[in-house]
Amino acid sequence: MKTKQNNNFSGSILGAIIIAGVLGLSVAIWDFLRLPAIPSPIDYPETKFGNYLAIKHAIWADDFESVMKFSEHLKDSDIQSVKMDVAVGRFLAGYFDDSAKILAGEKPLPARAAYIAYLLQHDDWKGIHKIVANDNSGLVAPLRIWASVAVGKESEALKFIDSLNSPEDWKLFAKGMVYAETKRPEKAKEFFDKVPLDFLNLNDYLYLLAFYEEHGFVEDADKLYTDFSATPGGSFVDSRIGSFDDYRGVKNALGFGLLQNISHTPALSYSSAALVLLRLAQAANEKSDALNYYLGMFFYNSDSPKYKEYFEKIGIESPFYPFILLKKAEKAGNFDKMRAGLNAVLKKNPVFMPALNKLVAINLQKDRGNDALRVINKALGQPELSDKTQAYLLRLRARSHLQQGNLKRAEDDILKAGDLTPQNPDVLLDTAKIWAAKKENLDQAYFYAASVIKGSPSDINGWDTLAMIVWEKEGAEEAAEILERVGRVAVDNSALFQHLGDVRAKLGNRRGAIDAYERALQLSDDGLSCGEKCLKKKIKRLK
């Protein structure tokens, strides 16, 4: 397994990428990339027309219990448009039956996907291939890939993968899967070995681990486990090896590929288009823990209680189970309950970083820096931590010290993190941030921040740090220019908006400063700003 420097950039980068991607989307697919709405209840008369209106409303509102309820009253309708809406509604609700047969030839994505799900139930891969053979869309690329493989045209699948304007890492993984499915494991391994470690999420990792183990590549399986578990994000995994039977066969491969598209595209995972892909994955393979997790997450993000139905299918032994506990804690409703839930997750696994990051962040939000430090110190006290994981935790502790104004301790931790992971861009950026706060080494700090931004232009944290350095070197107006521009596109990072408020206040823009501070307050559960009390004081001073 080839490795790259694992940057572990904060979620702010993903936020910027999401913005760039969403702005480029055409209006034609906006309905499938909107967040599901939660409208007021509407009563419809108990007539066929009333039921028809009700099912359309229920589809729009992602109310799938109502979809099934009203569709039962409309199944015998002779009206084509009614039958089509019933078929699409039942598909989106996760019921795959012959009602979708009527959707043959329809072009809209939900109708086409519902018809393909019908064909999947009948193992009609020739029919599926006929529909997707000329579809160049990256969104449904797994359909074309695996339909081609299913009808014996793997060379066509490989050429299609090469033709896509997709990340090279994804292409390597997809081609490896094609060779694995066509019983050429040595060839598959050539491509899998080139997939960089920092591409892999938990789902990808479990696939590769099972592939290596299944085909006798024991040393590669051991190395993958060692390398993945040495990353901060993978530090919670154990040596559990899943069965490759979970991935073998074109249906399982299709289901995996659709989930991979969703899991590697954050903007998509929050959209209604995700539900179309998830239902297709469900039609291909209903038994996957990964499928239940991502289906649950779709409804979790939609504030629908339906997420529980899918999360409850994931057993305590599943590697996805810690994420379920995390999401339950986040739904707790208040700080004390959430903190108790997160502590319970970390009691089982002190280095489960998503829960640790969340707990540290909400403690910092509530100005409970000592509590944040206790959580981090407990994790740092765990045996056999990799250098990468230790460095990550030291950076997190430095952030806690920095928020409390303890610049000396923050700098000490960053120096230790730098010794463990030389040339780590995150460490360089944190060093620059501390130097800006100390008002020293500003030229070197500027060089560090600029270098990180050059390598990752969408790094919001990098731009925020650069602005703080510029403020010290050149003045508030120059810093404001950077913060104003970045603030127009940033969707997260409370520190950026806190600093935007600070610079606006310095320049006499009272109303603008309040707006920025209020935005920082909304985002302060990321633990990056100075905390709720501090932000509220800043707002009160200006009112």
Tab-separated table of N, CA, C and O in Angstrom, residues 43 83 94 98 195 198 222 229 235 239 284 288 312 324 330 337 341 353-354 373 395 461 481 488 517 522 532:
chain	number	residue	atom	x	y	z
A	43	ASP	N	-53.687	17.941	5.345
A	43	ASP	CA	-54.726	16.920	5.253
A	43	ASP	C	-55.303	16.913	3.850
A	43	ASP	O	-55.679	17.961	3.308
A	83	LYS	N	-49.620	6.176	-11.800
A	83	LYS	CA	-48.869	4.925	-11.659
A	83	LYS	C	-47.358	5.185	-11.579
A	83	LYS	O	-46.627	4.510	-10.846
A	94	GLY	N	-37.980	2.455	-0.427
A	94	GLY	CA	-37.199	1.244	-0.194
A	94	GLY	C	-37.949	-0.037	-0.465
A	94	GLY	O	-37.538	-1.105	-0.005
A	98	ASP	N	-42.795	-4.897	-8.794
A	98	ASP	CA	-43.034	-4.795	-10.231
A	98	ASP	C	-43.743	-3.510	-10.639
A	98	ASP	O	-43.931	-3.267	-11.837
A	195	VAL	N	-3.271	2.569	-4.475
A	195	VAL	CA	-4.250	3.471	-3.847
A	195	VAL	C	-3.621	4.067	-2.593
A	195	VAL	O	-3.202	3.335	-1.697
A	198	ASP	N	-4.374	7.808	2.311
A	198	ASP	CA	-5.263	8.896	2.705
A	198	ASP	C	-6.523	8.984	1.840
A	198	ASP	O	-7.376	9.847	2.074
A	222	ASP	N	-1.636	-7.401	6.655
A	222	ASP	CA	-1.021	-6.938	7.910
A	222	ASP	C	-0.509	-5.503	7.773
A	222	ASP	O	-0.671	-4.686	8.686
A	229	SER	N	-4.358	1.756	10.922
A	229	SER	CA	-4.578	1.977	12.354
A	229	SER	C	-3.576	2.969	12.940
A	229	SER	O	-3.772	3.473	14.052
A	235	SER	N	-7.211	4.978	14.066
A	235	SER	CA	-6.584	4.464	15.288
A	235	SER	C	-7.535	3.614	16.130
A	235	SER	O	-7.091	2.871	16.999
A	239	SER	N	-8.136	-5.624	14.434
A	239	SER	CA	-7.677	-6.444	13.311
A	239	SER	C	-8.797	-7.283	12.706
A	239	SER	O	-8.531	-8.255	12.017
A	284	ALA	N	-29.416	-3.655	-4.688
A	284	ALA	CA	-28.333	-4.560	-5.057
A	284	ALA	C	-27.888	-5.429	-3.881
A	284	ALA	O	-27.572	-6.606	-4.050
A	288	SER	N	-25.704	-4.945	4.003
A	288	SER	CA	-24.445	-4.300	4.333
A	288	SER	C	-24.583	-3.349	5.523
A	288	SER	O	-25.484	-2.511	5.570
A	312	GLU	N	-30.295	0.766	14.033
A	312	GLU	CA	-30.557	-0.372	14.917
A	312	GLU	C	-30.209	-1.712	14.271
A	312	GLU	O	-30.114	-2.726	14.967
A	324	ILE	N	-22.325	4.976	15.290
A	324	ILE	CA	-23.720	5.012	15.716
A	324	ILE	C	-23.816	5.631	17.108
A	324	ILE	O	-24.667	6.484	17.376
A	330	GLU	N	-24.736	12.920	19.733
A	330	GLU	CA	-24.957	14.238	19.142
A	330	GLU	C	-26.431	14.617	19.132
A	330	GLU	O	-26.769	15.802	19.085
A	337	LYS	N	-25.982	16.134	28.391
A	337	LYS	CA	-26.319	14.813	27.867
A	337	LYS	C	-25.374	14.412	26.738
A	337	LYS	O	-24.957	13.253	26.640
A	341	GLY	N	-22.829	11.248	26.727
A	341	GLY	CA	-22.855	10.265	25.649
A	341	GLY	C	-21.501	10.100	24.994
A	341	GLY	O	-21.060	8.978	24.715
A	353	MET	N	-11.424	9.038	17.248
A	353	MET	CA	-11.205	10.462	17.044
A	353	MET	C	-12.465	11.285	16.742
A	353	MET	O	-12.561	12.431	17.191
A	354	PRO	N	-13.438	10.772	15.983
A	354	PRO	CA	-14.624	11.602	15.760
A	354	PRO	C	-15.309	12.010	17.068
A	354	PRO	O	-15.728	13.159	17.222
A	373	LEU	N	-8.774	19.363	28.076
A	373	LEU	CA	-7.420	18.843	28.281
A	373	LEU	C	-7.430	17.455	28.907
A	373	LEU	O	-6.617	16.595	28.558
A	395	ARG	N	-1.390	18.329	18.749
A	395	ARG	CA	-1.933	19.515	18.069
A	395	ARG	C	-3.268	19.917	18.684
A	395	ARG	O	-3.553	21.110	18.873
A	461	ASN	N	-8.730	27.292	7.246
A	461	ASN	CA	-7.878	27.527	8.411
A	461	ASN	C	-6.569	28.202	8.005
A	461	ASN	O	-6.041	29.068	8.713
A	481	GLU	N	-9.161	42.498	4.127
A	481	GLU	CA	-9.350	42.133	2.723
A	481	GLU	C	-9.350	40.612	2.554
A	481	GLU	O	-10.178	40.055	1.824
A	488	ARG	N	-16.896	35.189	2.430
A	488	ARG	CA	-18.022	35.100	1.491
A	488	ARG	C	-18.307	33.667	1.073
A	488	ARG	O	-19.423	33.358	0.648
A	517	TYR	N	-19.596	38.085	14.504
A	517	TYR	CA	-19.552	37.399	15.789
A	517	TYR	C	-20.741	36.454	15.956
A	517	TYR	O	-20.612	35.349	16.505
A	522	GLN	N	-22.835	30.819	16.029
A	522	GLN	CA	-23.597	29.709	15.443
A	522	GLN	C	-22.709	28.506	15.157
A	522	GLN	O	-23.152	27.356	15.239
A	532	GLU	N	-18.162	30.489	23.685
A	532	GLU	CA	-19.444	31.214	23.693
A	532	GLU	C	-19.401	32.470	24.560
A	532	GLU	O	-19.867	33.536	24.145
